[in-house]
Amino acid sequence: MTQHSIDTSPHVSDEVRKTTCYMCACRCGINVHLRDGKIRYIEGNRDHPVNQGVLCAKGSAGIMQHYAPSRLSTPMKRVGPRGAGEFEPISWEEALQTATDWLQPIRETDPAKLAFFTGRDQSQGLTGWWAQMFGTHNFAAHGGFCSVNMAAAGIYTMGGAFWEFGSPDWERTKLFMIFGVAEDHDSNPIKMGLSRLKEREAKIIAVNPVRTGYNAIADEWVPVTPGTDGLFVLALIHELMAAGKIDIDYLIRYTNAPWLVIKNPGGADDGLFARDKDGKALVWNRKTGKPTAYDKAGITPHMSGEITLPSGQTAVPAFQLMMDKYLDSKYAPEAVAQTTGISAEQIKQIAAQLAHVAFEEEITIDTPWTDWKGEKHDKMIGRPVSFHAMRGISAHSNGFQTCRAIHLLQILLGSVECPGGFRFKPTYPKPSTAHPKPGRGQGPGKTLSGPPLGYIQGPEDLLVDADGTPQRIDKAYSWDAPFSAHGMMHMVISNAYAGDPYPVDVLFMYMANMSWNSSMNSRGVMEMLEAKNDDGNYVIPKIIYSDAYDSEMVAYADLILPDTTYLERHDCISLLDRPICEPDTVADSIRWPVMEPDRDVRGFQSVLLDIGARLGLPGMVADDGSPKFADYADYIVNHERKPGIGPLAGFRGEDGTQSGRGAPNPEQLNKYIENGSFWSEELPEDARFFKHANQAYQDWAVKLGFYDAPQPVTFQLWLEPLAKFQLAAAGHGEHQPPDHLRSRIADHFDPLPDWYAPFEGEALEDGAYPLHAITQRPAAMYHSWGSQNAWLRQIHTTNPLYVPGPVCDEVGLVDDDWAYLRSHHGEIKVQIRRMEAVNSRTVWTWNAIGKRKGAWGLSKNAPETEKGFLLNHLIHELLPGSGEGLRWSNSDPITGQAAWYDLKVSIRKAEEGAGTSEPNFDAQKSTVTPGDSQLRYGQEW
Amino acid sequence: MHPASSVIFFTTASGAGFGIMSWLCVAILMGHYTLTPHTIVMGVIGLVLAGAGLLSSTLHLGNPQRAWRAVSQWRTSWLSREGILAVLTCLNFAGILALYLTSGVVLPWMAGSCLVLSLLTIIATAMIYAQIKPVPRWHTKLTVLCYLGFSTSTGMAVIASVSPTRYHVYLAFGGLVLAWVFKLLWWQRASRTSLSHDGSTTATATGLTGFSSVKLFEKPHMTQNYLMTEMVFEIGRKHAARLRQIALLAGGLLPFICLGLAIMTGQTAGFVMLSCVMHLIGVGVERWLFFAEAEHVVALYYGKS
Amino acid sequence: MTMLPPEPTKKLGLVIDLDICVGCHACAVNCKEWNTGGYGNALSDQDAYGSEPSGAWLNRIHSFEAVPMDAQGTPQPSDARIVHFPKSCLHCDDAPCVTVCPTGASYKRAEDGIVLVNEDHCIGCGLCAWSCAYGAREMDRASGVMKKCTLCVDRIYNENLPVEDREPACVKSCPANARHFGDLADPSSDVSVMVASRGGFDLMPEQGNKPVNKYLPPRTKTSRCASQTRDDEVPDLVSLAQNNQSTGILGWLDRTLDAIS
Ligand SMILES: Nc1nc2c(c(=O)[nH]1)N[C@H]1C(S)=C(S)[C@@H](COP(=O)(O)OP(=O)(O)OC[C@H]3O[C@@H](n4cnc5c(=O)[nH]c(N)nc54)[C@H](O)[C@@H]3O)O[C@H]1N2
Ligand SMILES: Nc1nc2c(c(=O)[nH]1)N[C@H]1C(S)=C(S)[C@@H](COP(=O)(O)OP(=O)(O)OC[C@H]3O[C@@H](n4cnc5c(=O)[nH]c(N)nc54)[C@H](O)[C@@H]3O)O[C@H]1N2
Ligand code: SF4
Ligand code: SF4
Ligand code: SF4
Ligand code: SF4
Ligand code: SF4
Ligand SMILES: [Mo]
């Protein structure tokens, strides 16, 4: 018999269109294969700087996302009560006019009555500018509940953050520590990087209460107790300092460790830097014994001791303060072991490994370079230790300080921006002082003074009234959370409902599932959205929402602006926003409609520009009052932030040959498409490391238009803006915090990285809630989106609560039992699974799997609603003990970052046999047509 | 393994059918060269049972219209062999009947070949299961003996009900005892035969050797998939024990008593008929358990150990 | 043709590295995506948006929790670890799934050892799936035919694809590079070298199927020190104060600064 013969070269596709994935925010390059007008296959683009050809599970399930039955198909207005999901289709004209009619009067009277909050927004360049032009400072994207601690700590300390703005030197690192990461936004690059480390047999240490995913493949696991990483890191610092295993030369060159800090306890200048008459910070020259401006080349400053300045002030190098603080025995490994759940022995071992790799396994690259002071170096010295950290660190009320502590440790080892260390991705680093300050409202009909989000430097920059009342609806940039660089989206609905600081008129949201998985206290939020005043009107009068799918939030909107899928619209991933660069490459990218929408939907950005033009917002209308931009594509190409600088940096100039700066190029989008929908440029050889201090890098950055003059960064180990707040708390200065916040600021705004116990646990009665409860992102799901995806939902149809073995034994739980999980705020019922590879006092689950009945085009008895659950019902947006006019937000006191992972719980077994998770809500009415039960996608081929 | 009703019916019915044919051939070979109306009825019942069984076996196929292809791989496939043998046996047996009905001739060599074919068919059916190494409880010669045993016992039970002669009743009695001896041996072996009988454990399945324990942490998909519904069929221990009792009671003990009563009272017809019906039901239950209790090593990947 | 061919001189297969697999399911979903519009019938899904969603997949990712023991054999649950475990057809040399097939639909290719199903001949009897110890075959419920990993036979030789893309979809997409494709009959191939140097192993060797695909074991990990020999050489940090009673850290600082300037 002969073997069956097959065609090994079947036709694959008629055409390949290259664009950018958006099944998550990693933004990989994809090749979309089309056949007979349908998507045949989506694969990674090998040439793309982000993913180099690989693709994750979500990206690979793009077909099912694109064709999901849950897609919205037409603009709608609400006809039933809020939350019920009863809608009536309307025309785009009616929808746009309704929005305009709601917004126009606000703009003319009080623009702040519009709260415009965007969730997983990749077009903040546009949306922020739109808010600025509208004149409302009530704008932010999701960063405030996501990872602002990470972003702000990074930018204030060293001009850039882990969070998308940097990465380990995967090719050279020999010891890598990863803190609190499950997936992260750099989803594919981290996996690719870990694989490179494995190939080189570099060591990976995972600091995480849970040992799954990346942590599962690490060589060493540190099963830290949630919220205590800061203490662990300070213990490492204690060990390294005590042993003299720190890079003093690096500290002198690149940090403010030698800067003189005024020592004047009780005085109005205590903790500020001693400065010369030009305002330049001073160091204490060892040779002359005199104070000298910090930027003078060729000097070696004192790092310890106390000096009396000509002004009569007493000052000490910041490093002296660091020694005073960190050599204290309270940071000794033995002293922190109990709290952190990490043995003193392991802490010491890790400190020894760090020191060994940093100083005994130094690497060099023989590329000469010149620093910003003009000093020449014949090679680049690398300390091949690198760190990465994300939400396990940032989603705590002590996250800002913890993240600062991690940066401090990196910097003490001399491993930031050196070969083998942590590296910035252009356009970072950029000092906090080079960022704008948050824009201020200028009254009716006026734009904001600047972009709504920015970086403050002291109490004078806060957005508060004279009496300290917050000006923003989310209370960002107020004494509650002064450094809230990303706003505090998690407080918007709660504050608007409470009218604290004031009520709003229109809540306008985009791409944020705020009535469900992206809010704390989801049930409470649903009630706030449904709440009516005595007059029968909703407390939050009007809600406009743009979503692409029938999410839980859709049911709560009054006006729905249906968006396209990511394959049907133009998008711009801009250097002005969160860029896709890699350490050696500057890059940006676009999406373009590789598929034509088959529904009456429009790209949100085009819709926003349309509304802007109808409102006559500056920059959005031409002189004759007509819309300035036909649509978002037109804006991407022709909008200029400054002359020559626009959303896209590639193919600029009339002929498309310029990068960074250049006149708009009408052919720009086509050039991008030809190039695989991205543009990238390699950094010059001598500009690749020490970017914060590297003249070649700085010059190149200016050339590309990241800034107009070089912006070298001196790493701020002693963070003076924090000292200013402590001074204000002590009563100094004209800007004074409300009394109820004084001690909180005094205690937590330590200018040196510090650790304090997370707030929620501290506010609770001892032992009542003995367990920590956290979530993790599953690799194959993106928040709530994945459940509508026929392939992905099979992988995570429900989410068990993983309970440590010892707790199971204590409580008498076995696999598949149901249990009640209780927090200070409420109780939920969940199904459990036993697990050993987890910190023994921590329970956890996958994030955002639980769904409300009726949402996402799923059947009402879908397991996501019957067995899936959200931890969010247990997390309150306010801290325990709030009340009597005080609403303490469950956030970091410095940045306002939502403290999701501070949650403390207790667990008990549920009665036998009961099988649905609680709470379980009434169904919302589906606004979409149910999908076919059986799918045979691709059968025709 | 998932107990598909079509397969349970198939193995039980065609088993009985080939059992009948086997016995009739034995009878011919033993010199009962004439076929009586009784034996012709028996023979037709045998053919019908075998045919119905074979037909029903196509019910669980994804593409029954191509079932004819299943006879092509006799060199390696027991399923193919079974198909071919079954058809040949039926043809052979039908030939015997036809020849007799048309010309009154019975050729012993035809009965001889038919007997061999029929037994081989039963063996082939059994081998479909007995060959499956990943199902340790099936993977034994006892499986073949059980199939042979129940084929002959159910075959004789039918014969005896049609023609409740003392001789048939004795044979039915003997067949019943023998079949259950095999089955009890099989059950006894099964109770000793765990998933790891051939050394397969979660550790060898994953290569994670050298640990004190290896446990499934997460299934690849949260809901059921083909492998789980087909091969990781779960049946409660209590439930299984109860069903075994029923199988033994209905399929063994009660028929045994009935046949005993038949022998003792001489009220043969009723008791033998009753015994036959119960025996068939019992074997059906036994067959259900044969599948339901058979653990497949793939279960090691789905949390069993 | 269910006779197994003589031992192929080329044995294409996968090598899967359990030391680096992070369990992200990328390979599984990408496999489904490539294959649902590719070789043979679509990989259908049932009750796709309902209460019992399921579907046919050719590659699935399991995760296991392994509890190590100390030298005395005492379990160390506090040092338990998760191992992610992808599984698809292993293209066995002695593939029982082939020999049991009554129709000849299942076969092993003589030229490269790939085990395939001719879906036009398959009757969907399921016997091959029963005979596979690994659960590598799944019935497609819509078409009633048996589906299994084809080793992307419609990619690896596909002249319509760029040369660099002629590798299995799962291998190309795996972000952690935990999957490798090559000729395991050639001892000098990358995959064979990898297997030899990393102690690659067979799944369930006792089943006697002689799988072609190999797995690489996770490296030894403990919660304390790790595999690298380097750790053994790393001495504990000794405090400066202990080292030099007289000057302590300030003395060290001075000396360091002297050395710099
Ligand atoms: N696949 C997928 N990728 C995503 C997303 C998604 O939904 N799915 N979401 C994207 C978004 S918006 C974000 S913000 C990022 C977030 O990406 P990650 O930072 O990876 O966020 P989480 O999943 O919240 O993971 C937090 C990790 O921290 C651990 N952890 C919790 N508390 C502590 C602690 O106190 N200390 C330490 N050391 N660890 C702790 C948890 O166990 C978990 O492993 O992921 C992005 N990428
Ligand atoms: N318990 C717990 N809760 C958490 C977290 C946690 O770790 N634990 N993490 C928090 C974090 S970091 C984040 S970032 C949030 C994430 O929470 P969200 O930002 O709310 O994220 P999604 O659930 O992805 O919801 C985004 C919405 O965008 C819609 N959408 C998707 N694609 C498009 C599109 O193309 N256009 C438009 N207009 N809409 C679209 C989706 O349908 C969905 O309704 O969750 C937070 N909530
Ligand atoms: S990580 Fe995955 S989902 Fe996110 S952009 Fe990349 S391929 Fe798409
Ligand atoms: S893994 Fe299973 S399906 Fe694949 S060749 Fe081996 S026995 Fe056959
Ligand atoms: S299911 Fe198809 S491939 Fe498998 S044994 Fe039956 S006929 Fe052969
Ligand atoms: S080789 Fe192809 S068919 Fe096989 S598992 Fe990988 S992607 Fe799927
Ligand atoms: S894609 Fe790679 S890392 Fe992810 S599950 Fe598959 S083999 Fe493992
Ligand atoms: Mo986030």
JSON list of C-alpha atoms in Angstrom, two decimals, chain B residues 105-218:
[
{"chain": "B", "resi": 105, "resn": "VAL", "atom": "CA", "xyz": [-27.44, -30.42, 3.55]},
{"chain": "B", "resi": 106, "resn": "VAL", "atom": "CA", "xyz": [-25.21, -29.57, 6.45]},
{"chain": "B", "resi": 107, "resn": "LEU", "atom": "CA", "xyz": [-21.50, -29.62, 5.74]},
{"chain": "B", "resi": 108, "resn": "PRO", "atom": "CA", "xyz": [-19.40, -30.21, 8.87]},
{"chain": "B", "resi": 109, "resn": "TRP", "atom": "CA", "xyz": [-16.38, -28.42, 7.48]},
{"chain": "B", "resi": 110, "resn": "MET", "atom": "CA", "xyz": [-18.50, -25.32, 7.12]},
{"chain": "B", "resi": 111, "resn": "ALA", "atom": "CA", "xyz": [-19.50, -25.60, 10.73]},
{"chain": "B", "resi": 112, "resn": "GLY", "atom": "CA", "xyz": [-15.88, -26.12, 11.66]},
{"chain": "B", "resi": 113, "resn": "SER", "atom": "CA", "xyz": [-14.70, -23.02, 9.87]},
{"chain": "B", "resi": 114, "resn": "CYS", "atom": "CA", "xyz": [-17.63, -21.07, 11.21]},
{"chain": "B", "resi": 115, "resn": "LEU", "atom": "CA", "xyz": [-16.83, -22.11, 14.76]},
{"chain": "B", "resi": 116, "resn": "VAL", "atom": "CA", "xyz": [-13.23, -21.02, 14.38]},
{"chain": "B", "resi": 117, "resn": "LEU", "atom": "CA", "xyz": [-14.25, -17.74, 12.77]},
{"chain": "B", "resi": 118, "resn": "SER", "atom": "CA", "xyz": [-16.84, -17.08, 15.40]},
{"chain": "B", "resi": 119, "resn": "LEU", "atom": "CA", "xyz": [-14.45, -17.66, 18.26]},
{"chain": "B", "resi": 120, "resn": "LEU", "atom": "CA", "xyz": [-11.85, -15.53, 16.50]},
{"chain": "B", "resi": 121, "resn": "THR", "atom": "CA", "xyz": [-14.42, -12.77, 16.14]},
{"chain": "B", "resi": 122, "resn": "ILE", "atom": "CA", "xyz": [-15.10, -12.83, 19.83]},
{"chain": "B", "resi": 123, "resn": "ILE", "atom": "CA", "xyz": [-11.39, -12.82, 20.52]},
{"chain": "B", "resi": 124, "resn": "ALA", "atom": "CA", "xyz": [-10.90, -9.94, 18.11]},
{"chain": "B", "resi": 125, "resn": "THR", "atom": "CA", "xyz": [-13.59, -7.93, 19.85]},
{"chain": "B", "resi": 126, "resn": "ALA", "atom": "CA", "xyz": [-11.92, -8.61, 23.14]},
{"chain": "B", "resi": 127, "resn": "MET", "atom": "CA", "xyz": [-8.54, -7.75, 21.74]},
{"chain": "B", "resi": 128, "resn": "ILE", "atom": "CA", "xyz": [-9.74, -4.30, 20.76]},
{"chain": "B", "resi": 129, "resn": "TYR", "atom": "CA", "xyz": [-9.78, -3.63, 24.47]},
{"chain": "B", "resi": 130, "resn": "ALA", "atom": "CA", "xyz": [-7.17, -6.04, 25.71]},
{"chain": "B", "resi": 131, "resn": "GLN", "atom": "CA", "xyz": [-4.53, -4.54, 23.42]},
{"chain": "B", "resi": 132, "resn": "ILE", "atom": "CA", "xyz": [-4.88, -1.07, 24.92]},
{"chain": "B", "resi": 133, "resn": "LYS", "atom": "CA", "xyz": [-1.87, -0.81, 27.16]},
{"chain": "B", "resi": 134, "resn": "PRO", "atom": "CA", "xyz": [-2.81, 2.62, 28.48]},
{"chain": "B", "resi": 135, "resn": "VAL", "atom": "CA", "xyz": [-5.86, 1.02, 30.09]},
{"chain": "B", "resi": 136, "resn": "PRO", "atom": "CA", "xyz": [-4.23, -1.35, 32.54]},
{"chain": "B", "resi": 137, "resn": "ARG", "atom": "CA", "xyz": [-7.45, -3.03, 33.60]},
{"chain": "B", "resi": 138, "resn": "TRP", "atom": "CA", "xyz": [-8.21, -4.05, 30.06]},
{"chain": "B", "resi": 139, "resn": "HIS", "atom": "CA", "xyz": [-4.71, -4.99, 29.13]},
{"chain": "B", "resi": 140, "resn": "THR", "atom": "CA", "xyz": [-4.85, -8.68, 30.11]},
{"chain": "B", "resi": 141, "resn": "LYS", "atom": "CA", "xyz": [-5.66, -12.08, 28.60]},
{"chain": "B", "resi": 142, "resn": "LEU", "atom": "CA", "xyz": [-8.43, -12.33, 31.14]},
{"chain": "B", "resi": 143, "resn": "THR", "atom": "CA", "xyz": [-10.31, -9.77, 29.08]},
{"chain": "B", "resi": 144, "resn": "VAL", "atom": "CA", "xyz": [-10.33, -12.25, 26.21]},
{"chain": "B", "resi": 145, "resn": "LEU", "atom": "CA", "xyz": [-11.49, -15.02, 28.49]},
{"chain": "B", "resi": 146, "resn": "CYS", "atom": "CA", "xyz": [-14.27, -12.85, 29.83]},
{"chain": "B", "resi": 147, "resn": "TYR", "atom": "CA", "xyz": [-15.49, -11.99, 26.36]},
{"chain": "B", "resi": 148, "resn": "LEU", "atom": "CA", "xyz": [-15.35, -15.63, 25.35]},
{"chain": "B", "resi": 149, "resn": "GLY", "atom": "CA", "xyz": [-17.05, -16.59, 28.57]},
{"chain": "B", "resi": 150, "resn": "PHE", "atom": "CA", "xyz": [-19.90, -14.14, 28.27]},
{"chain": "B", "resi": 151, "resn": "SER", "atom": "CA", "xyz": [-20.35, -14.82, 24.58]},
{"chain": "B", "resi": 152, "resn": "THR", "atom": "CA", "xyz": [-20.78, -18.47, 25.23]},
{"chain": "B", "resi": 153, "resn": "SER", "atom": "CA", "xyz": [-22.86, -18.01, 28.34]},
{"chain": "B", "resi": 154, "resn": "THR", "atom": "CA", "xyz": [-25.21, -15.47, 26.79]},
{"chain": "B", "resi": 155, "resn": "GLY", "atom": "CA", "xyz": [-25.31, -17.50, 23.60]},
{"chain": "B", "resi": 156, "resn": "MET", "atom": "CA", "xyz": [-26.29, -20.60, 25.45]},
{"chain": "B", "resi": 157, "resn": "ALA", "atom": "CA", "xyz": [-28.76, -18.66, 27.57]},
{"chain": "B", "resi": 158, "resn": "VAL", "atom": "CA", "xyz": [-30.57, -17.62, 24.41]},
{"chain": "B", "resi": 159, "resn": "ILE", "atom": "CA", "xyz": [-30.40, -21.11, 22.99]},
{"chain": "B", "resi": 160, "resn": "ALA", "atom": "CA", "xyz": [-31.77, -22.51, 26.20]},
{"chain": "B", "resi": 161, "resn": "SER", "atom": "CA", "xyz": [-34.62, -20.05, 26.25]},
{"chain": "B", "resi": 162, "resn": "VAL", "atom": "CA", "xyz": [-35.62, -21.01, 22.73]},
{"chain": "B", "resi": 163, "resn": "SER", "atom": "CA", "xyz": [-35.16, -24.65, 23.40]},
{"chain": "B", "resi": 164, "resn": "PRO", "atom": "CA", "xyz": [-35.16, -25.29, 27.12]},
{"chain": "B", "resi": 165, "resn": "THR", "atom": "CA", "xyz": [-33.93, -28.83, 26.99]},
{"chain": "B", "resi": 166, "resn": "ARG", "atom": "CA", "xyz": [-32.27, -30.26, 30.03]},
{"chain": "B", "resi": 167, "resn": "TYR", "atom": "CA", "xyz": [-29.11, -30.55, 28.05]},
{"chain": "B", "resi": 168, "resn": "HIS", "atom": "CA", "xyz": [-29.20, -26.87, 27.11]},
{"chain": "B", "resi": 169, "resn": "VAL", "atom": "CA", "xyz": [-30.04, -25.86, 30.64]},
{"chain": "B", "resi": 170, "resn": "TYR", "atom": "CA", "xyz": [-27.02, -27.74, 31.94]},
{"chain": "B", "resi": 171, "resn": "LEU", "atom": "CA", "xyz": [-24.83, -26.11, 29.34]},
{"chain": "B", "resi": 172, "resn": "ALA", "atom": "CA", "xyz": [-26.27, -22.70, 30.15]},
{"chain": "B", "resi": 173, "resn": "PHE", "atom": "CA", "xyz": [-25.60, -23.40, 33.80]},
{"chain": "B", "resi": 174, "resn": "GLY", "atom": "CA", "xyz": [-22.05, -24.42, 33.06]},
{"chain": "B", "resi": 175, "resn": "GLY", "atom": "CA", "xyz": [-21.46, -21.47, 30.75]},
{"chain": "B", "resi": 176, "resn": "LEU", "atom": "CA", "xyz": [-22.80, -19.11, 33.36]},
{"chain": "B", "resi": 177, "resn": "VAL", "atom": "CA", "xyz": [-20.50, -20.44, 36.03]},
{"chain": "B", "resi": 178, "resn": "LEU", "atom": "CA", "xyz": [-17.48, -20.41, 33.77]},
{"chain": "B", "resi": 179, "resn": "ALA", "atom": "CA", "xyz": [-18.12, -16.88, 32.52]},
{"chain": "B", "resi": 180, "resn": "TRP", "atom": "CA", "xyz": [-18.46, -15.55, 36.03]},
{"chain": "B", "resi": 181, "resn": "VAL", "atom": "CA", "xyz": [-15.36, -17.37, 37.16]},
{"chain": "B", "resi": 182, "resn": "PHE", "atom": "CA", "xyz": [-13.47, -15.49, 34.44]},
{"chain": "B", "resi": 183, "resn": "LYS", "atom": "CA", "xyz": [-15.16, -12.25, 35.33]},
{"chain": "B", "resi": 184, "resn": "LEU", "atom": "CA", "xyz": [-14.50, -12.65, 39.02]},
{"chain": "B", "resi": 185, "resn": "LEU", "atom": "CA", "xyz": [-10.88, -13.32, 38.23]},
{"chain": "B", "resi": 186, "resn": "TRP", "atom": "CA", "xyz": [-10.90, -10.23, 36.03]},
{"chain": "B", "resi": 187, "resn": "TRP", "atom": "CA", "xyz": [-12.48, -8.15, 38.76]},
{"chain": "B", "resi": 188, "resn": "GLN", "atom": "CA", "xyz": [-10.02, -9.48, 41.23]},
{"chain": "B", "resi": 189, "resn": "ARG", "atom": "CA", "xyz": [-7.16, -8.52, 38.97]},
{"chain": "B", "resi": 190, "resn": "ALA", "atom": "CA", "xyz": [-8.78, -5.16, 38.30]},
{"chain": "B", "resi": 191, "resn": "SER", "atom": "CA", "xyz": [-8.95, -4.42, 41.97]},
{"chain": "B", "resi": 192, "resn": "ARG", "atom": "CA", "xyz": [-5.21, -4.99, 42.13]},
{"chain": "B", "resi": 193, "resn": "THR", "atom": "CA", "xyz": [-4.58, -3.09, 38.93]},
{"chain": "B", "resi": 194, "resn": "SER", "atom": "CA", "xyz": [-4.16, 0.57, 39.44]},
{"chain": "B", "resi": 195, "resn": "LEU", "atom": "CA", "xyz": [-3.38, 3.22, 36.88]},
{"chain": "B", "resi": 196, "resn": "SER", "atom": "CA", "xyz": [0.26, 2.69, 37.65]},
{"chain": "B", "resi": 197, "resn": "HIS", "atom": "CA", "xyz": [0.14, -1.04, 36.98]},
{"chain": "B", "resi": 198, "resn": "ASP", "atom": "CA", "xyz": [2.64, -0.78, 34.17]},
{"chain": "B", "resi": 199, "resn": "GLY", "atom": "CA", "xyz": [4.75, 1.71, 36.03]},
{"chain": "B", "resi": 200, "resn": "SER", "atom": "CA", "xyz": [3.06, 4.83, 34.70]},
{"chain": "B", "resi": 201, "resn": "THR", "atom": "CA", "xyz": [2.66, 7.50, 37.34]},
{"chain": "B", "resi": 202, "resn": "THR", "atom": "CA", "xyz": [2.26, 11.25, 37.30]},
{"chain": "B", "resi": 203, "resn": "ALA", "atom": "CA", "xyz": [6.02, 11.29, 37.70]},
{"chain": "B", "resi": 204, "resn": "THR", "atom": "CA", "xyz": [6.74, 9.19, 34.60]},
{"chain": "B", "resi": 205, "resn": "ALA", "atom": "CA", "xyz": [3.98, 10.97, 32.70]},
{"chain": "B", "resi": 206, "resn": "THR", "atom": "CA", "xyz": [5.67, 14.30, 33.30]},
{"chain": "B", "resi": 207, "resn": "GLY", "atom": "CA", "xyz": [9.23, 13.20, 33.84]},
{"chain": "B", "resi": 208, "resn": "LEU", "atom": "CA", "xyz": [9.15, 14.98, 37.19]},
{"chain": "B", "resi": 209, "resn": "THR", "atom": "CA", "xyz": [10.94, 12.26, 39.03]},
{"chain": "B", "resi": 210, "resn": "GLY", "atom": "CA", "xyz": [12.76, 12.69, 42.31]},
{"chain": "B", "resi": 211, "resn": "PHE", "atom": "CA", "xyz": [10.00, 14.64, 44.04]},
{"chain": "B", "resi": 212, "resn": "SER", "atom": "CA", "xyz": [8.06, 13.42, 47.01]},
{"chain": "B", "resi": 213, "resn": "SER", "atom": "CA", "xyz": [4.84, 14.17, 45.19]},
{"chain": "B", "resi": 214, "resn": "VAL", "atom": "CA", "xyz": [3.65, 15.58, 41.90]},
{"chain": "B", "resi": 215, "resn": "LYS", "atom": "CA", "xyz": [0.10, 16.86, 41.71]},
{"chain": "B", "resi": 216, "resn": "LEU", "atom": "CA", "xyz": [-1.91, 18.47, 38.96]},
{"chain": "B", "resi": 217, "resn": "PHE", "atom": "CA", "xyz": [-2.08, 22.16, 39.72]},
{"chain": "B", "resi": 218, "resn": "GLU", "atom": "CA", "xyz": [-4.14, 23.43, 36.82]}
]
